[in-house]
Amino acid sequence: MPTLYLVAGARPNFMKIAPIVRALQGHATLRFKIIHTGQHYDREMNEVFFEELGIPQPDLFMGAGGGSHAQQTAKIMLAFEELCLQSRPDAVLVVGDVNSTLACSIVAKKLNIPVAHVEAGLRSGDMTMPEEINRLVTDSISDWFFATEPSAVQHLTREGKPAAAIHYVGHVMVDNVLYQAGQLARTDTAAFDTAAFKARHARYGVVTLHRPSNVDDAATMARLAGALRSIAADLPLIFPVHPRTRANLEKFGIDLGPQIELVGPQAYMPFLNLWKDAVVVLTDSGGLQEETTALGVPCLTLRENTERPVTVEEGSNVLVGTDPDAIVAAARQVLRGEGKQGVRPQLWDGRAAERIVAVLAEQLA
Ligand code: UD1
């Protein structure tokens, strides 16, 4: 039976492989192994997601986290090459656009192992964004492209990929959020650390920020913090802080004030429990733009561009940029009840993983 290696490394990968694992478990013609690069390694960035999302223990954990981009990518490449030489898979499936995606697709392709890229074809057009480089390189060598939105199909087509290799399947991230929202309805949320915050505030907003372009520069981070403090005067905010952001807030000495509750990185379910009922989500995350669209929660994206335009064209997302006045004005608009709810894009129906597995089963038969 053909064996597929599923690569996961960083937090946003775990939500994407969970539905693929479910679709592969007990499959009649495909076997799989889970390969964890260890790009993210803290318990709250890693293990908690495996537990909550029902992902089995990885078959291999590389422990290749930390360091610069080159160090991290190189460590993953060395470990993954050794693995593929020892026990060669029939195909490698990578998801998203993190360094683990890039590293493992290059290794596989150089060993003539075919590569399937889930979430292929997204383009921000911003070459200062590390993920854009990862997306371009991965797509330039992948064999099967699983696209989440129409813009991705257009980019891949324009870049000369054969139509037969491009599969518009919907989004595994949405499969996951719909599945987990169903699970959450049966979960005792009173046990979550953030239950007290939610009980105290009937109306609140949720913030996440971790992009290097927003949090690595002191002046930019300070401007964003000013906008958040203004919004928090009218609407309490809760901000689960990514380790990169936490380190920079401390380094730059930025105080977000008493109206913004800072908490550590959240596990999936407690975080879903917060944002699904938020008046507004303010974020620079890629995945959250899509998840808020899936559940119709107003989202303001604090970036100058998005590689996920369907969330703006059809969904509940507004690309507000990083100008503080624009951010505050957009938040006030939502508070006036003029937030966008949007519609769920085509095929964002919770069945993307099944479609992906069906294509791969046929291709690898
Ligand atoms: C990575 C992804 C980004 C994704 C984000 C989600 C790349 C290029 N970037 O960015 O696309 O949106 O994950 O979180 O792959 N750290 C810890 N503990 C951890 C993980 C990270 O303390 O478990 C700290 C380390 O200091 C590390 C830094 O955060 O060096 C950055 O981690 P890294 O994986 O390099 O990039 P992210 O900013 O997390």
mmCIF file of C-alpha atoms and ligand atoms in Angstrom:
data_model
loop_
_atom_site.group_PDB
_atom_site.id
_atom_site.type_symbol
_atom_site.label_atom_id
_atom_site.label_comp_id
_atom_site.label_asym_id
_atom_site.label_seq_id
_atom_site.Cartn_x
_atom_site.Cartn_y
_atom_site.Cartn_z
ATOM 1 C CA MET A 1 0.000 0.000 0.000
ATOM 2 C CA PRO A 2 1.434 3.470 -0.861
ATOM 3 C CA THR A 3 2.636 5.470 2.134
ATOM 4 C CA LEU A 4 2.148 9.197 2.448
ATOM 5 C CA TYR A 5 4.248 11.318 4.810
ATOM 6 C CA LEU A 6 2.244 14.166 6.348
ATOM 7 C CA VAL A 7 4.564 16.988 7.415
ATOM 8 C CA ALA A 8 3.645 19.284 10.288
ATOM 9 C CA GLY A 9 5.905 21.620 12.176
ATOM 10 C CA ALA A 10 4.412 24.868 13.364
ATOM 11 C CA ARG A 11 1.150 25.765 15.049
ATOM 12 C CA PRO A 12 -0.859 26.639 11.928
ATOM 13 C CA ASN A 13 0.018 23.256 10.371
ATOM 14 C CA PHE A 14 -1.684 21.201 13.043
ATOM 15 C CA MET A 15 -5.230 22.430 12.258
ATOM 16 C CA LYS A 16 -4.620 21.594 8.615
ATOM 17 C CA ILE A 17 -3.377 18.051 9.047
ATOM 18 C CA ALA A 18 -6.019 17.038 11.621
ATOM 19 C CA PRO A 19 -8.834 16.620 9.042
ATOM 20 C CA ILE A 20 -6.454 14.936 6.580
ATOM 21 C CA VAL A 21 -5.508 12.419 9.260
ATOM 22 C CA ARG A 22 -9.210 11.749 9.925
ATOM 23 C CA ALA A 23 -9.815 11.193 6.215
ATOM 24 C CA LEU A 24 -6.843 8.809 6.011
ATOM 25 C CA GLN A 25 -7.493 6.778 9.151
ATOM 26 C CA GLY A 26 -8.587 3.321 8.104
ATOM 27 C CA HIS A 27 -8.267 4.215 4.411
ATOM 28 C CA ALA A 28 -8.470 1.163 2.168
ATOM 29 C CA THR A 29 -5.621 2.057 -0.192
ATOM 30 C CA LEU A 30 -3.368 4.620 1.501
ATOM 31 C CA ARG A 31 -1.133 4.469 4.561
ATOM 32 C CA PHE A 32 0.284 7.541 6.315
ATOM 33 C CA LYS A 33 2.908 8.650 8.789
ATOM 34 C CA ILE A 34 2.990 11.925 10.679
ATOM 35 C CA ILE A 35 6.336 13.702 10.588
ATOM 36 C CA HIS A 36 6.755 16.540 13.092
ATOM 37 C CA THR A 37 9.687 18.832 12.396
ATOM 38 C CA GLY A 38 9.591 20.428 15.854
ATOM 39 C CA GLN A 39 9.618 24.002 14.430
ATOM 40 C CA HIS A 40 7.231 24.865 17.274
ATOM 41 C CA TYR A 41 8.142 23.111 20.477
ATOM 42 C CA ASP A 42 6.561 24.818 23.503
ATOM 43 C CA ARG A 43 3.738 22.749 24.914
ATOM 44 C CA GLU A 44 1.164 25.473 24.295
ATOM 45 C CA MET A 45 2.332 25.937 20.688
ATOM 46 C CA ASN A 46 2.496 22.216 19.982
ATOM 47 C CA GLU A 47 1.345 19.246 22.119
ATOM 48 C CA VAL A 48 -1.934 20.829 23.186
ATOM 49 C CA PHE A 49 -3.028 20.908 19.558
ATOM 50 C CA PHE A 50 -2.279 17.237 19.007
ATOM 51 C CA GLU A 51 -4.347 16.392 22.052
ATOM 52 C CA GLU A 52 -7.300 18.661 21.322
ATOM 53 C CA LEU A 53 -7.488 18.130 17.581
ATOM 54 C CA GLY A 54 -7.246 14.379 17.961
ATOM 55 C CA ILE A 55 -4.008 14.001 15.972
ATOM 56 C CA PRO A 56 -2.130 10.782 16.791
ATOM 57 C CA GLN A 57 1.412 11.034 18.168
ATOM 58 C CA PRO A 58 3.894 11.814 15.384
ATOM 59 C CA ASP A 59 5.773 8.815 13.972
ATOM 60 C CA LEU A 60 8.882 10.989 14.001
ATOM 61 C CA PHE A 61 9.737 14.173 15.936
ATOM 62 C CA MET A 62 12.799 15.995 14.606
ATOM 63 C CA GLY A 63 13.212 18.657 17.274
ATOM 64 C CA ALA A 64 14.431 21.160 14.696
ATOM 65 C CA GLY A 65 12.959 24.322 16.270
ATOM 66 C CA GLY A 66 14.434 27.715 17.028
ATOM 67 C CA GLY A 67 17.274 29.580 15.359
ATOM 68 C CA SER A 68 17.339 31.749 12.255
ATOM 69 C CA HIS A 69 15.382 30.861 9.135
ATOM 70 C CA ALA A 70 18.437 29.292 7.506
ATOM 71 C CA GLN A 71 19.367 27.327 10.628
ATOM 72 C CA GLN A 72 15.820 26.070 11.126
ATOM 73 C CA THR A 73 15.310 25.194 7.456
ATOM 74 C CA ALA A 74 18.701 23.462 7.266
ATOM 75 C CA LYS A 75 18.099 21.391 10.413
ATOM 76 C CA ILE A 76 14.738 20.224 9.094
ATOM 77 C CA MET A 77 16.205 19.406 5.684
ATOM 78 C CA LEU A 78 19.019 17.290 7.146
ATOM 79 C CA ALA A 79 16.694 15.299 9.399
ATOM 80 C CA PHE A 80 14.025 14.835 6.737
ATOM 81 C CA GLU A 81 16.526 13.693 4.117
ATOM 82 C CA GLU A 82 17.880 11.080 6.498
ATOM 83 C CA LEU A 83 14.370 9.834 7.173
ATOM 84 C CA CYS A 84 13.415 9.638 3.484
ATOM 85 C CA LEU A 85 16.622 7.770 2.675
ATOM 86 C CA GLN A 86 15.985 5.261 5.443
ATOM 87 C CA SER A 87 12.340 4.734 4.687
ATOM 88 C CA ARG A 88 11.176 6.188 1.421
ATOM 89 C CA PRO A 89 7.542 7.355 1.217
ATOM 90 C CA ASP A 90 5.534 7.250 -2.020
ATOM 91 C CA ALA A 91 4.590 10.900 -1.631
ATOM 92 C CA VAL A 92 5.053 13.772 0.801
ATOM 93 C CA LEU A 93 2.168 16.042 1.737
ATOM 94 C CA VAL A 94 3.000 19.522 3.025
ATOM 95 C CA VAL A 95 0.536 22.160 4.208
ATOM 96 C CA GLY A 96 0.623 25.939 4.326
ATOM 97 C CA ASP A 97 3.663 28.160 4.082
ATOM 98 C CA VAL A 98 5.918 27.750 7.108
ATOM 99 C CA ASN A 99 9.623 26.913 7.032
ATOM 100 C CA SER A 100 8.836 23.209 7.569
ATOM 101 C CA THR A 101 6.712 23.263 4.383
ATOM 102 C CA LEU A 102 9.583 24.680 2.370
ATOM 103 C CA ALA A 103 12.287 22.444 3.850
ATOM 104 C CA CYS A 104 10.477 19.138 3.395
ATOM 105 C CA SER A 105 9.199 19.858 -0.099
ATOM 106 C CA ILE A 106 12.729 20.618 -1.330
ATOM 107 C CA VAL A 107 14.138 17.466 0.259
ATOM 108 C CA ALA A 108 11.399 15.233 -1.138
ATOM 109 C CA LYS A 109 11.606 16.649 -4.630
ATOM 110 C CA LYS A 110 15.393 16.218 -4.808
ATOM 111 C CA LEU A 111 14.881 12.565 -3.942
ATOM 112 C CA ASN A 112 12.295 12.327 -6.747
ATOM 113 C CA ILE A 113 9.487 11.809 -4.266
ATOM 114 C CA PRO A 114 6.298 13.546 -5.451
ATOM 115 C CA VAL A 115 5.003 16.452 -3.352
ATOM 116 C CA ALA A 116 1.399 17.410 -2.629
ATOM 117 C CA HIS A 117 0.915 20.999 -1.444
ATOM 118 C CA VAL A 118 -2.234 21.751 0.505
ATOM 119 C CA GLU A 119 -3.112 25.474 0.436
ATOM 120 C CA ALA A 120 -1.178 25.967 -2.790
ATOM 121 C CA GLY A 121 -1.254 29.090 -4.942
ATOM 122 C CA LEU A 122 -1.847 31.783 -2.306
ATOM 123 C CA ARG A 123 0.144 34.947 -3.059
ATOM 124 C CA SER A 124 0.455 38.158 -1.061
ATOM 125 C CA GLY A 125 2.790 39.696 -3.631
ATOM 126 C CA ASP A 126 4.936 40.798 -0.683
ATOM 127 C CA MET A 127 8.443 39.418 -1.016
ATOM 128 C CA THR A 128 9.445 40.754 2.400
ATOM 129 C CA MET A 129 7.128 38.178 3.955
ATOM 130 C CA PRO A 130 8.977 34.910 4.695
ATOM 131 C CA GLU A 131 5.825 32.885 3.981
ATOM 132 C CA GLU A 132 5.566 34.342 0.456
ATOM 133 C CA ILE A 133 9.019 32.956 -0.352
ATOM 134 C CA ASN A 134 8.027 29.605 1.156
ATOM 135 C CA ARG A 135 4.840 29.533 -0.918
ATOM 136 C CA LEU A 136 6.608 30.406 -4.178
ATOM 137 C CA VAL A 137 9.387 27.849 -3.734
ATOM 138 C CA THR A 138 7.058 25.071 -2.601
ATOM 139 C CA ASP A 139 4.670 25.647 -5.493
ATOM 140 C CA SER A 140 7.507 25.806 -7.988
ATOM 141 C CA ILE A 141 8.384 22.155 -7.257
ATOM 142 C CA SER A 142 5.106 20.545 -6.156
ATOM 143 C CA ASP A 143 3.306 17.894 -8.176
ATOM 144 C CA TRP A 144 -0.246 18.285 -6.885
ATOM 145 C CA PHE A 145 -1.757 21.623 -5.927
ATOM 146 C CA PHE A 146 -4.724 21.710 -3.576
ATOM 147 C CA ALA A 147 -6.243 25.176 -3.737
ATOM 148 C CA THR A 148 -8.496 26.803 -1.161
ATOM 149 C CA GLU A 149 -9.831 29.751 -3.120
ATOM 150 C CA PRO A 150 -10.257 31.008 -6.703
ATOM 151 C CA SER A 151 -7.290 33.437 -6.540
ATOM 152 C CA ALA A 152 -4.978 30.489 -5.853
ATOM 153 C CA VAL A 153 -6.165 28.661 -8.972
ATOM 154 C CA GLN A 154 -5.586 31.837 -10.986
ATOM 155 C CA HIS A 155 -2.039 32.285 -9.677
ATOM 156 C CA LEU A 156 -1.095 28.667 -10.327
ATOM 157 C CA THR A 157 -2.562 28.810 -13.822
ATOM 158 C CA ARG A 158 -0.715 32.048 -14.581
ATOM 159 C CA GLU A 159 2.504 30.459 -13.325
ATOM 160 C CA GLY A 160 2.061 27.671 -15.899
ATOM 161 C CA LYS A 161 0.970 24.752 -13.712
ATOM 162 C CA PRO A 162 -0.965 22.145 -15.671
ATOM 163 C CA ALA A 163 -4.722 22.336 -15.101
ATOM 164 C CA ALA A 164 -4.826 18.610 -14.317
ATOM 165 C CA ALA A 165 -2.503 19.138 -11.344
ATOM 166 C CA ILE A 166 -4.608 21.937 -9.777
ATOM 167 C CA HIS A 167 -7.477 20.799 -7.567
ATOM 168 C CA TYR A 168 -9.871 23.306 -6.070
ATOM 169 C CA VAL A 169 -10.968 21.395 -2.992
ATOM 170 C CA GLY A 170 -12.025 23.989 -0.411
ATOM 171 C CA HIS A 171 -10.105 24.359 2.820
ATOM 172 C CA VAL A 172 -8.931 21.867 5.440
ATOM 173 C CA MET A 173 -8.671 24.755 7.938
ATOM 174 C CA VAL A 174 -12.439 25.126 7.558
ATOM 175 C CA ASP A 175 -12.998 21.362 7.875
ATOM 176 C CA ASN A 176 -11.196 21.645 11.174
ATOM 177 C CA VAL A 177 -12.976 24.701 12.560
ATOM 178 C CA LEU A 178 -16.421 23.317 11.714
ATOM 179 C CA TYR A 179 -15.544 19.978 13.314
ATOM 180 C CA GLN A 180 -14.083 21.599 16.433
ATOM 181 C CA ALA A 181 -17.037 24.005 16.774
ATOM 182 C CA GLY A 182 -19.242 20.907 16.961
ATOM 183 C CA GLN A 183 -16.968 19.432 19.627
ATOM 184 C CA LEU A 184 -16.924 22.709 21.552
ATOM 185 C CA ALA A 185 -20.698 22.632 21.849
ATOM 186 C CA ARG A 186 -20.235 19.434 23.895
ATOM 187 C CA THR A 187 -17.338 20.762 26.000
ATOM 188 C CA ASP A 188 -17.423 22.246 29.493
ATOM 189 C CA THR A 189 -16.046 25.687 28.672
ATOM 190 C CA ALA A 190 -16.297 26.836 32.296
ATOM 191 C CA ALA A 191 -13.018 25.009 32.901
ATOM 192 C CA PHE A 192 -11.114 27.229 30.433
ATOM 193 C CA ASP A 193 -8.728 29.789 31.953
ATOM 194 C CA THR A 194 -10.419 32.521 29.954
ATOM 195 C CA ALA A 195 -13.936 31.645 31.209
ATOM 196 C CA ALA A 196 -13.798 34.438 33.810
ATOM 197 C CA PHE A 197 -12.946 37.048 31.157
ATOM 198 C CA LYS A 198 -15.808 35.872 28.992
ATOM 199 C CA ALA A 199 -18.226 35.871 31.921
ATOM 200 C CA ARG A 200 -17.180 39.438 32.881
ATOM 201 C CA HIS A 201 -17.654 40.908 29.415
ATOM 202 C CA ALA A 202 -20.765 40.488 27.312
ATOM 203 C CA ARG A 203 -18.995 42.312 24.480
ATOM 204 C CA TYR A 204 -15.289 42.067 23.802
ATOM 205 C CA GLY A 205 -12.730 41.864 21.011
ATOM 206 C CA VAL A 206 -9.903 39.397 20.400
ATOM 207 C CA VAL A 207 -6.407 40.402 19.231
ATOM 208 C CA THR A 208 -3.566 38.338 17.796
ATOM 209 C CA LEU A 209 -0.352 39.764 16.366
ATOM 210 C CA HIS A 210 2.822 37.879 15.516
ATOM 211 C CA ARG A 211 3.968 38.794 11.980
ATOM 212 C CA PRO A 212 7.572 40.003 11.964
ATOM 213 C CA SER A 213 6.455 43.061 9.916
ATOM 214 C CA ASN A 214 4.176 44.107 12.797
ATOM 215 C CA VAL A 215 5.993 43.018 15.922
ATOM 216 C CA ASP A 216 9.715 43.071 15.172
ATOM 217 C CA ASP A 217 9.978 46.839 14.695
ATOM 218 C CA ALA A 218 9.608 49.005 17.826
ATOM 219 C CA ALA A 219 7.930 51.964 16.103
ATOM 220 C CA THR A 220 5.409 49.805 14.244
ATOM 221 C CA MET A 221 4.591 47.791 17.336
ATOM 222 C CA ALA A 222 4.142 51.003 19.351
ATOM 223 C CA ARG A 223 1.749 52.459 16.748
ATOM 224 C CA LEU A 224 -0.332 49.273 16.746
ATOM 225 C CA ALA A 225 -0.360 49.254 20.541
ATOM 226 C CA GLY A 226 -1.687 52.849 20.491
ATOM 227 C CA ALA A 227 -4.548 51.831 18.198
ATOM 228 C CA LEU A 228 -5.386 48.862 20.417
ATOM 229 C CA ARG A 229 -5.414 51.058 23.532
ATOM 230 C CA SER A 230 -7.876 53.457 21.829
ATOM 231 C CA ILE A 231 -10.191 50.626 20.833
ATOM 232 C CA ALA A 232 -9.959 49.132 24.311
ATOM 233 C CA ALA A 233 -11.376 52.356 25.769
ATOM 234 C CA ASP A 234 -14.707 51.349 24.178
ATOM 235 C CA LEU A 235 -14.405 47.573 24.004
ATOM 236 C CA PRO A 236 -12.403 45.284 26.313
ATOM 237 C CA LEU A 237 -9.835 43.284 24.401
ATOM 238 C CA ILE A 238 -8.199 39.956 25.118
ATOM 239 C CA PHE A 239 -4.821 39.275 23.504
ATOM 240 C CA PRO A 240 -3.230 35.786 23.530
ATOM 241 C CA VAL A 241 0.422 36.663 22.997
ATOM 242 C CA HIS A 242 2.700 34.649 20.700
ATOM 243 C CA PRO A 243 6.230 34.059 22.126
ATOM 244 C CA ARG A 244 7.798 36.287 19.450
ATOM 245 C CA THR A 245 5.421 39.133 20.321
ATOM 246 C CA ARG A 246 5.824 38.668 24.074
ATOM 247 C CA ALA A 247 9.608 38.947 23.741
ATOM 248 C CA ASN A 248 9.328 42.109 21.628
ATOM 249 C CA LEU A 249 6.767 43.848 23.862
ATOM 250 C CA GLU A 250 9.197 43.368 26.728
ATOM 251 C CA LYS A 251 12.234 44.408 24.714
ATOM 252 C CA PHE A 252 10.533 47.605 23.457
ATOM 253 C CA GLY A 253 8.970 48.355 26.856
ATOM 254 C CA ILE A 254 5.466 48.660 25.374
ATOM 255 C CA ASP A 255 2.549 48.737 27.805
ATOM 256 C CA LEU A 256 -0.877 47.886 26.409
ATOM 257 C CA GLY A 257 -2.739 49.358 29.360
ATOM 258 C CA PRO A 258 -5.270 47.936 31.824
ATOM 259 C CA GLN A 259 -8.134 47.442 29.343
ATOM 260 C CA ILE A 260 -6.298 44.797 27.347
ATOM 261 C CA GLU A 261 -6.029 41.401 28.971
ATOM 262 C CA LEU A 262 -2.804 39.694 27.968
ATOM 263 C CA VAL A 263 -2.816 35.901 28.172
ATOM 264 C CA GLY A 264 -0.419 33.228 26.957
ATOM 265 C CA PRO A 265 -0.842 31.378 23.640
ATOM 266 C CA GLN A 266 -4.183 29.612 23.785
ATOM 267 C CA ALA A 267 -5.016 26.038 22.971
ATOM 268 C CA TYR A 268 -7.403 25.607 20.049
ATOM 269 C CA MET A 269 -10.678 25.104 21.916
ATOM 270 C CA PRO A 270 -10.319 27.892 24.484
ATOM 271 C CA PHE A 271 -9.283 30.228 21.659
ATOM 272 C CA LEU A 272 -12.207 29.202 19.450
ATOM 273 C CA ASN A 273 -14.478 29.699 22.449
ATOM 274 C CA LEU A 274 -13.205 33.282 22.708
ATOM 275 C CA TRP A 275 -13.207 34.452 19.104
ATOM 276 C CA LYS A 276 -16.414 32.797 17.918
ATOM 277 C CA ASP A 277 -18.396 35.110 20.240
ATOM 278 C CA ALA A 278 -16.227 38.209 19.828
ATOM 279 C CA VAL A 279 -17.672 41.443 18.492
ATOM 280 C CA VAL A 280 -14.549 41.771 16.407
ATOM 281 C CA VAL A 281 -11.232 39.993 15.834
ATOM 282 C CA LEU A 282 -8.135 42.098 15.128
ATOM 283 C CA THR A 283 -5.331 40.001 13.696
ATOM 284 C CA ASP A 284 -2.388 39.579 11.365
ATOM 285 C CA SER A 285 -2.801 35.801 11.213
ATOM 286 C CA GLY A 286 -3.466 34.087 7.911
ATOM 287 C CA GLY A 287 -5.576 31.242 9.249
ATOM 288 C CA LEU A 288 -7.757 33.372 11.482
ATOM 289 C CA GLN A 289 -8.865 35.471 8.507
ATOM 290 C CA GLU A 290 -10.243 32.247 7.061
ATOM 291 C CA GLU A 291 -11.675 30.806 10.245
ATOM 292 C CA THR A 292 -13.576 34.024 11.045
ATOM 293 C CA THR A 293 -14.964 33.963 7.500
ATOM 294 C CA ALA A 294 -16.050 30.352 8.027
ATOM 295 C CA LEU A 295 -18.045 31.300 11.132
ATOM 296 C CA GLY A 296 -19.102 34.802 9.991
ATOM 297 C CA VAL A 297 -17.268 36.731 12.732
ATOM 298 C CA PRO A 298 -16.172 40.290 11.779
ATOM 299 C CA CYS A 299 -12.396 40.351 11.311
ATOM 300 C CA LEU A 300 -10.039 43.305 10.830
ATOM 301 C CA THR A 301 -6.708 42.290 9.325
ATOM 302 C CA LEU A 302 -3.850 44.533 10.430
ATOM 303 C CA ARG A 303 -1.708 44.056 7.336
ATOM 304 C CA GLU A 304 -1.207 45.900 4.064
ATOM 305 C CA ASN A 305 -1.940 42.815 1.971
ATOM 306 C CA THR A 306 -3.529 39.415 2.201
ATOM 307 C CA GLU A 307 -2.804 36.216 0.307
ATOM 308 C CA ARG A 308 -6.387 35.150 1.141
ATOM 309 C CA PRO A 309 -8.515 37.700 -0.784
ATOM 310 C CA VAL A 310 -11.647 35.556 -0.834
ATOM 311 C CA THR A 311 -12.040 36.339 2.882
ATOM 312 C CA VAL A 312 -12.355 40.038 1.946
ATOM 313 C CA GLU A 313 -14.315 39.614 -1.294
ATOM 314 C CA GLU A 314 -16.854 37.172 0.134
ATOM 315 C CA GLY A 315 -16.154 36.674 3.816
ATOM 316 C CA SER A 316 -16.234 38.723 7.001
ATOM 317 C CA ASN A 317 -12.698 40.088 6.711
ATOM 318 C CA VAL A 318 -11.650 43.707 6.123
ATOM 319 C CA LEU A 319 -8.051 44.487 5.207
ATOM 320 C CA VAL A 320 -7.468 47.635 7.275
ATOM 321 C CA GLY A 321 -3.699 47.984 7.044
ATOM 322 C CA THR A 322 -1.478 49.198 9.869
ATOM 323 C CA ASP A 323 -2.346 52.906 10.068
ATOM 324 C CA PRO A 324 -3.631 53.453 13.640
ATOM 325 C CA ASP A 325 -6.399 55.897 12.609
ATOM 326 C CA ALA A 326 -7.698 53.456 10.006
ATOM 327 C CA ILE A 327 -7.673 50.598 12.511
ATOM 328 C CA VAL A 328 -9.569 52.590 15.132
ATOM 329 C CA ALA A 329 -12.083 53.860 12.538
ATOM 330 C CA ALA A 330 -12.714 50.321 11.264
ATOM 331 C CA ALA A 331 -13.207 49.019 14.799
ATOM 332 C CA ARG A 332 -15.672 51.839 15.585
ATOM 333 C CA GLN A 333 -17.608 50.917 12.465
ATOM 334 C CA VAL A 334 -17.956 47.356 13.750
ATOM 335 C CA LEU A 335 -18.995 48.660 17.173
ATOM 336 C CA ARG A 336 -21.767 50.664 15.501
ATOM 337 C CA GLY A 337 -23.127 47.353 14.284
ATOM 338 C CA GLU A 338 -21.745 47.760 10.788
ATOM 339 C CA GLY A 339 -19.408 44.756 10.950
ATOM 340 C CA LYS A 340 -19.182 42.454 7.975
ATOM 341 C CA GLN A 341 -20.540 38.932 8.227
ATOM 342 C CA GLY A 342 -20.057 37.856 4.640
ATOM 343 C CA VAL A 343 -20.730 34.421 3.224
ATOM 344 C CA ARG A 344 -18.783 31.192 3.285
ATOM 345 C CA PRO A 345 -16.869 30.705 0.007
ATOM 346 C CA GLN A 346 -17.641 27.841 -2.339
ATOM 347 C CA LEU A 347 -16.590 24.386 -1.060
ATOM 348 C CA TRP A 348 -15.765 25.702 2.414
ATOM 349 C CA ASP A 349 -18.104 22.994 3.590
ATOM 350 C CA GLY A 350 -16.016 20.777 5.871
ATOM 351 C CA ARG A 351 -15.154 18.160 3.233
ATOM 352 C CA ALA A 352 -11.880 19.384 1.720
ATOM 353 C CA ALA A 353 -9.763 16.655 3.324
ATOM 354 C CA GLU A 354 -11.954 13.932 1.815
ATOM 355 C CA ARG A 355 -11.490 15.495 -1.624
ATOM 356 C CA ILE A 356 -7.723 15.703 -1.184
ATOM 357 C CA VAL A 357 -7.468 12.094 -0.063
ATOM 358 C CA ALA A 358 -9.646 10.948 -2.967
ATOM 359 C CA VAL A 359 -7.320 12.652 -5.469
ATOM 360 C CA LEU A 360 -4.181 11.230 -3.852
ATOM 361 C CA ALA A 361 -5.641 7.724 -3.606
ATOM 362 C CA GLU A 362 -6.364 7.806 -7.319
ATOM 363 C CA GLN A 363 -2.972 9.295 -8.227
ATOM 364 C CA LEU A 364 -0.980 6.853 -6.095
ATOM 365 C CA ALA A 365 -2.987 3.739 -6.976
HETATM 366 C C1 UD1 B 1 5.856 30.678 12.255
HETATM 367 C C2 UD1 B 1 5.564 30.752 10.762
HETATM 368 C C3 UD1 B 1 4.365 31.665 10.517
HETATM 369 C C4 UD1 B 1 3.185 31.252 11.351
HETATM 370 C C5 UD1 B 1 3.607 31.236 12.798
HETATM 371 C C6 UD1 B 1 2.490 30.845 13.716
HETATM 372 C C7 UD1 B 1 7.520 30.575 9.301
HETATM 373 C C8 UD1 B 1 8.391 31.352 8.389
HETATM 374 N N1 UD1 B 1 6.685 31.320 10.021
HETATM 375 O O1 UD1 B 1 6.248 31.978 12.674
HETATM 376 O O2 UD1 B 1 3.999 31.582 9.157
HETATM 377 O O3 UD1 B 1 2.132 32.179 11.147
HETATM 378 O O4 UD1 B 1 4.674 30.286 12.924
HETATM 379 O O5 UD1 B 1 2.907 30.788 15.020
HETATM 380 O O6 UD1 B 1 7.587 29.377 9.324
HETATM 381 N N2 UD1 B 1 9.072 30.233 19.821
HETATM 382 C C9 UD1 B 1 8.942 29.737 21.082
HETATM 383 N N3 UD1 B 1 8.267 28.557 21.242
HETATM 384 C C10 UD1 B 1 7.732 27.879 20.221
HETATM 385 C C11 UD1 B 1 7.873 28.382 18.916
HETATM 386 C C12 UD1 B 1 8.535 29.577 18.728
HETATM 387 O O7 UD1 B 1 9.401 30.312 22.045
HETATM 388 O O8 UD1 B 1 7.135 26.814 20.444
HETATM 389 C C13 UD1 B 1 9.811 31.517 19.630
HETATM 390 C C14 UD1 B 1 11.267 31.284 19.381
HETATM 391 O O9 UD1 B 1 11.978 32.327 19.916
HETATM 392 C C15 UD1 B 1 11.351 31.336 17.873
HETATM 393 C C16 UD1 B 1 10.344 32.435 17.596
HETATM 394 O O10 UD1 B 1 9.288 32.211 18.533
HETATM 395 O O11 UD1 B 1 12.633 31.577 17.424
HETATM 396 C C17 UD1 B 1 9.794 32.415 16.232
HETATM 397 O O12 UD1 B 1 9.379 31.084 15.886
HETATM 398 P P1 UD1 B 1 9.432 30.619 14.359
HETATM 399 O O13 UD1 B 1 8.900 29.245 14.215
HETATM 400 O O14 UD1 B 1 10.769 30.924 13.789
HETATM 401 O O15 UD1 B 1 8.453 31.635 13.635
HETATM 402 P P2 UD1 B 1 7.005 32.163 14.063
HETATM 403 O O16 UD1 B 1 7.124 33.622 14.291
HETATM 404 O O17 UD1 B 1 6.395 31.316 15.118
#
